[in-house]
Short mmCIF file of C-alpha atoms in Angstrom, two decimals:
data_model
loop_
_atom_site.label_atom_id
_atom_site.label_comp_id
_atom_site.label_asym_id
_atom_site.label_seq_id
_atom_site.Cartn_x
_atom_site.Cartn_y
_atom_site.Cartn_z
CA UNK H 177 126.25 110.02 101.78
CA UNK H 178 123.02 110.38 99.76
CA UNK H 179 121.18 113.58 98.60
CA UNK H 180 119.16 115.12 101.47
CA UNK H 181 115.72 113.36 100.57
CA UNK H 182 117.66 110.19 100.69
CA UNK H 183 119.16 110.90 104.19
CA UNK H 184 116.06 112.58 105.01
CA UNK H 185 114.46 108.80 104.71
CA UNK H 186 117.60 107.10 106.77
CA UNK H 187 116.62 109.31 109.35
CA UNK H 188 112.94 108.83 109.80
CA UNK H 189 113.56 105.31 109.20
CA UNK H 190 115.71 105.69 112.41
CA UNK H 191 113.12 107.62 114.45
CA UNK H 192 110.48 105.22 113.28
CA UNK H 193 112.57 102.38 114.82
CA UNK H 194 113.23 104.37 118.11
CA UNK H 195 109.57 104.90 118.50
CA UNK H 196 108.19 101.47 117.20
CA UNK H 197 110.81 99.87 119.31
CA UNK H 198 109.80 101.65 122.62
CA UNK H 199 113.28 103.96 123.16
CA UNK H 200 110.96 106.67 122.29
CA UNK H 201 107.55 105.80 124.54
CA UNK H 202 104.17 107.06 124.17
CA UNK H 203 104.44 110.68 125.25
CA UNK H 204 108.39 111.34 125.27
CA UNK H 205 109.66 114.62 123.85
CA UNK H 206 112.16 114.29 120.75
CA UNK H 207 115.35 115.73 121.09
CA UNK H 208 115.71 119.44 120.07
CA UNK H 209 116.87 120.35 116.22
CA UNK H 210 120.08 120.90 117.40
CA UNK H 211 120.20 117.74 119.47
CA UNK H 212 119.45 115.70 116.37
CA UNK H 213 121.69 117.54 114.01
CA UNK H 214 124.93 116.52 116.16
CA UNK H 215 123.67 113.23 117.40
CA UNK H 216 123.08 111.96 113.69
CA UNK H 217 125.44 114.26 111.40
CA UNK H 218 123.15 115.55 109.52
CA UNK H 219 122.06 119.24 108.67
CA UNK H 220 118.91 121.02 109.72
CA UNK H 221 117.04 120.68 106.66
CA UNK H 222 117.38 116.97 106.98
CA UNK H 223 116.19 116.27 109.91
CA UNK H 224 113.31 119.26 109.79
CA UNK H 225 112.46 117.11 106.67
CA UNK H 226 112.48 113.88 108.61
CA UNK H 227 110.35 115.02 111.02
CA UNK H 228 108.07 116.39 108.80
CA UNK H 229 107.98 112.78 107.67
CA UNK H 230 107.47 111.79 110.76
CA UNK H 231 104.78 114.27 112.05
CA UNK H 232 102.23 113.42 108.38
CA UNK H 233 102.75 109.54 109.12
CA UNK H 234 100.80 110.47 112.83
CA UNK H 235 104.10 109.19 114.97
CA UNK H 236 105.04 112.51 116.75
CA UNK H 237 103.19 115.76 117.11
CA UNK H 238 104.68 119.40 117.42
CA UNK H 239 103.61 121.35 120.62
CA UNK H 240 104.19 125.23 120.11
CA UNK H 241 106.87 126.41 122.01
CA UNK H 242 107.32 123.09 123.97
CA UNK H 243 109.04 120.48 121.53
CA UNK H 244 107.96 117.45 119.53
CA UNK H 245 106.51 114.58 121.66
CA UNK H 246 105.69 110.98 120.47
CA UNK H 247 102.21 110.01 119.52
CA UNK H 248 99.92 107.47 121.20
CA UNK H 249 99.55 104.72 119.28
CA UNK H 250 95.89 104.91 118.79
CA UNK H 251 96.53 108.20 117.14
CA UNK H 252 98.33 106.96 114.12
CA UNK H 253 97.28 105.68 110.75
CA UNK H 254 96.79 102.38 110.03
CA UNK H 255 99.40 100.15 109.25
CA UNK H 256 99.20 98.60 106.02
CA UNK H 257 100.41 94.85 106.42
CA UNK H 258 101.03 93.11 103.13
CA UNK H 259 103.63 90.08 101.82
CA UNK H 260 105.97 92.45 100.02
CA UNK H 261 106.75 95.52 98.23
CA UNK H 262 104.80 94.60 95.46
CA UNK H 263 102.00 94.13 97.01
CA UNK H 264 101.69 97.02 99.17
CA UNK H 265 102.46 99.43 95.95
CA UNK H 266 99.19 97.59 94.37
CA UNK H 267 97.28 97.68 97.27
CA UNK H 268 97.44 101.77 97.44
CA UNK H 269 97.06 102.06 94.14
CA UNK H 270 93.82 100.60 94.81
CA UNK H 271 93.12 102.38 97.50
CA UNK H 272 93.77 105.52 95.65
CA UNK H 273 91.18 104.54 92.78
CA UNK H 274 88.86 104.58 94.99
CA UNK H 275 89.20 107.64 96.90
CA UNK H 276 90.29 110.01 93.71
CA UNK H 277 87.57 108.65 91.29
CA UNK H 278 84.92 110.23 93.87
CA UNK H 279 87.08 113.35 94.20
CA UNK H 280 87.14 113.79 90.13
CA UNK H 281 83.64 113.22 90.34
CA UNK H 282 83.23 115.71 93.04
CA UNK H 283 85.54 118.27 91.24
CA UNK H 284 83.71 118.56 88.19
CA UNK H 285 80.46 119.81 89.53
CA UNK H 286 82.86 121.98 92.19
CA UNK H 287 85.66 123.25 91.14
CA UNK H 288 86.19 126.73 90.91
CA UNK H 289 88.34 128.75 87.93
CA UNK H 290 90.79 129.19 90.68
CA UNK H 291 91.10 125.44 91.19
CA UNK H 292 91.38 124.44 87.75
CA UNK H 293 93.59 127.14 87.19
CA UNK H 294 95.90 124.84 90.03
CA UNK H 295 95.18 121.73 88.68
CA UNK H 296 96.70 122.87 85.20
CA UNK H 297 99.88 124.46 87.17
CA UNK H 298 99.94 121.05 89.23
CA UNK H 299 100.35 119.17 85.72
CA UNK H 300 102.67 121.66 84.15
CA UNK H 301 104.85 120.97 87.27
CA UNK H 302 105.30 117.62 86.50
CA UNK H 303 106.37 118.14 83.32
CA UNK H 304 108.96 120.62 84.57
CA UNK H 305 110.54 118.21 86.87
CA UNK H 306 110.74 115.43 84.44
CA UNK H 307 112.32 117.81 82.03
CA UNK H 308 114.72 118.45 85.12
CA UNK H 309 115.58 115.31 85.48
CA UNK H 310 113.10 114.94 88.79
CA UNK H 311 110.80 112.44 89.45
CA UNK H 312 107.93 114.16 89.60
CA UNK H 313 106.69 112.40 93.15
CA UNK H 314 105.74 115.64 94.99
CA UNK H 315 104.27 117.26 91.67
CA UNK H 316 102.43 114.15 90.92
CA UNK H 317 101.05 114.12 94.58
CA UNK H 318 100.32 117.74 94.45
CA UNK H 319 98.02 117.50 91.18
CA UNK H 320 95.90 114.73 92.75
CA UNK H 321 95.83 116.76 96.05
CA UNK H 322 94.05 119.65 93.99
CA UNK H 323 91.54 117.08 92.72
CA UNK H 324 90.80 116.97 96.09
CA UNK H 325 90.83 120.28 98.10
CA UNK H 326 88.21 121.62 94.76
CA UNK H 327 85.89 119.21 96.26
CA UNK H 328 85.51 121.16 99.16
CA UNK H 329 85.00 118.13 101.14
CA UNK H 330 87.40 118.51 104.17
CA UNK H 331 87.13 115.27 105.03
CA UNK H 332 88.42 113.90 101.82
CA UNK H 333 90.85 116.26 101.94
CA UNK H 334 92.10 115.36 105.61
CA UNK H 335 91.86 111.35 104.55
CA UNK H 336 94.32 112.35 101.92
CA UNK H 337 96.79 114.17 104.43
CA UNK H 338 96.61 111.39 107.07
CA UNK H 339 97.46 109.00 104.35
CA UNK H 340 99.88 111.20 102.95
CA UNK H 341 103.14 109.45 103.37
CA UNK H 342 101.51 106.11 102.31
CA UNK H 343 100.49 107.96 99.07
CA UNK H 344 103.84 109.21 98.73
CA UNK H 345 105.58 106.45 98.67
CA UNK H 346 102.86 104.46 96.52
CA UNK H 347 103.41 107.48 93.80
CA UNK H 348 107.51 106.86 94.06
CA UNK H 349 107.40 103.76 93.28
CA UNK H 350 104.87 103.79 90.67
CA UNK H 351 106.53 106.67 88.81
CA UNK H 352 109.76 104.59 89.48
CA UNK H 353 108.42 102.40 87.44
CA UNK H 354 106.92 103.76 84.45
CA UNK H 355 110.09 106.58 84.09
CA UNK H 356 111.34 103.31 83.09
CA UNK H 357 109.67 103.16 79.43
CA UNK H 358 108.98 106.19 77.23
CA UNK H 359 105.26 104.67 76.68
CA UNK H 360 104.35 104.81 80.10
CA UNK H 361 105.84 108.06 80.43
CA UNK H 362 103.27 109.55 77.67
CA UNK H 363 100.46 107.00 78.98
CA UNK H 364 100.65 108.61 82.54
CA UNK H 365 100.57 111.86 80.86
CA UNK H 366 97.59 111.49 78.70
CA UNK H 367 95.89 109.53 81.89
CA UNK H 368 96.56 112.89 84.12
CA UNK H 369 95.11 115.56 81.01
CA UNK H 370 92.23 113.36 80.67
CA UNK H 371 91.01 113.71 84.29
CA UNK H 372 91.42 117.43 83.92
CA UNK H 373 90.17 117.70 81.00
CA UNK H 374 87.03 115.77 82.02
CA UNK H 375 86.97 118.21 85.04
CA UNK H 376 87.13 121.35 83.15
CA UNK H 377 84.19 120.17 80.87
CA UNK H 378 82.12 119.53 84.05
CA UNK H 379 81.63 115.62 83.01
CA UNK H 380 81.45 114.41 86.83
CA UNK H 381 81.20 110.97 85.57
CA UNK H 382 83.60 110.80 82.91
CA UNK H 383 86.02 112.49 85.26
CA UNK H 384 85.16 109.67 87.62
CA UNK H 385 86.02 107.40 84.57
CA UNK H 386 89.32 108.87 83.98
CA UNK H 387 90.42 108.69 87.63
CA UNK H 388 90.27 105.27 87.95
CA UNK H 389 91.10 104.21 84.58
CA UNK H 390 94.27 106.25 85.83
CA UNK H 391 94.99 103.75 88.73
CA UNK H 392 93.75 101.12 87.21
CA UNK H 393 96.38 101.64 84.39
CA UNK H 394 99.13 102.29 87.25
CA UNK H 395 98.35 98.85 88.74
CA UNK H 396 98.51 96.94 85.42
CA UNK H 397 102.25 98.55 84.78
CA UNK H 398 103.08 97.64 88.13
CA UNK H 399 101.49 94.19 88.22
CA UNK H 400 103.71 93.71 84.41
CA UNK H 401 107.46 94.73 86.48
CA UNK H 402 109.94 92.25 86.40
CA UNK H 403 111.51 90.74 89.51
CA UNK H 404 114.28 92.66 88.96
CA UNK H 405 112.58 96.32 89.02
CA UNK H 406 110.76 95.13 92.14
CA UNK H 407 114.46 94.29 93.94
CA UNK H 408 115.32 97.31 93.32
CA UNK H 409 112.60 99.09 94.45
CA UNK H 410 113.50 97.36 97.87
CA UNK H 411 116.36 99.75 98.08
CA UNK H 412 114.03 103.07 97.16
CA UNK H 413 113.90 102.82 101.07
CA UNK H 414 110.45 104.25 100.72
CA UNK H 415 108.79 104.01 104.17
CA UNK H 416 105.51 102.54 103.33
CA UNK H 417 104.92 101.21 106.68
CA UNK H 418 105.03 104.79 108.33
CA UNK H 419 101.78 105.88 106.94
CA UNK H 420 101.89 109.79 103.58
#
């Protein structure tokens, strides 16, 4: 089978269904670890990874020394309902322009040494996991995460989490996407320095500037993908129904 963040997907995707489908009702306890591990074949990390998954899209929540028990409905995120893949991919990177052209905006009157000194490392690491051969989703994620937790705005930062897998999977497919051309490789690169740099000279509106020109750019590249990118970003598998 797949690499463990693949299976880790297959997995939640199963959950999802168990839950969404009513096997798993409104207050059930999950299975233990264990239980999972030999029901589905999988190892440990997978399915701590899955549920992980599982736990930032608002479907199940851990209870200390109890187990994991399924979610009321009316706790979870909201669903995002769109035609297609396409669609939905645009739609957060919308979303996103909005949300992280306040938080550059934010950061450059806030942001501490410490948190620029992050934001750089956040920006190196995505660099590093190109070079690696990566695709840079978590790094990518983790930069414009830093944006946010310099605001010091806790609810910005708790938006972020709750939307967290959406995001995810919005950044996967987008960075799916543009590792397809060298130019938007370098674009999204120069787009990412030029919110930071904005930050670090304390230009709250040019870093608000920079943030969405960012998104905006990312939904132009996306909007320009051929039909046959888009099929096969069907089969990325990425969950972005079970919204991190």
């Amino acid at each position: 089978m797949s690499g463990p963040v693949r299976l880790a997907d297959q997995v939640a995707a199963t959950l999802s269904e168990e839950i969404e489908s009513g096997r798993l009702a409104e207050g059930d306890r999950l299975p233990t670890e264990v239980e999972l591990v030999r029901q589905l074949g999988v190892s440990r990390t997978v399915v701590r990874e899955a549920l992980s998954r599982l736990r930032n899209a608002g479907l199940i929540e851990p209870r200390q020394g109890i187990g994991v028990f399924v979610l009321p409905r009316r706790a979870r995120p909201l669903d995002l309902e769109a035609a297609d893949t396409r669609a939905k991919v645009v739609q957060i990177a919308e979303l996103r322009r909005a949300i992280e052209g306040e938080a550059a905006h934010l950061a450059a009157t806030r942001a501490t040494a410490g948190d620029l000194t992050r934001m750089r490392e956040a920006l190196d690491a995505i660099d590093s996991a190109v070079a690696a051969g990566g695709d840079g989703v978590a790094e990518d994620l983790a930069f414009h995460r830093s944006i946010a937790e310099s605001t010091g705005n806790t609810v910005m930062v708790s938006t972020l989490r709750y939307l967290g897998e959406v995001l995810r999977g919005g950044i996967r497919v987008t960075r799916a996407n543009e590792a397809r051309r060298n130019d938007f490789i370098e674009a999204v690169r120069e787009e990412h320095h030029a919110i930071l740099a904005a930050i670090e000279a304390r230009d709250a509106e040019a870093a608000r500037r920079a943030a969405r020109r960012h998104m905006d750019h990312a939904a132009a590249r996306l909007q320009d993908a051929d039909d046959g990118f888009w099929t096969e970003a069907e089969d990325l598998e990425v969950d972005l129904d079970a919204a991190p």
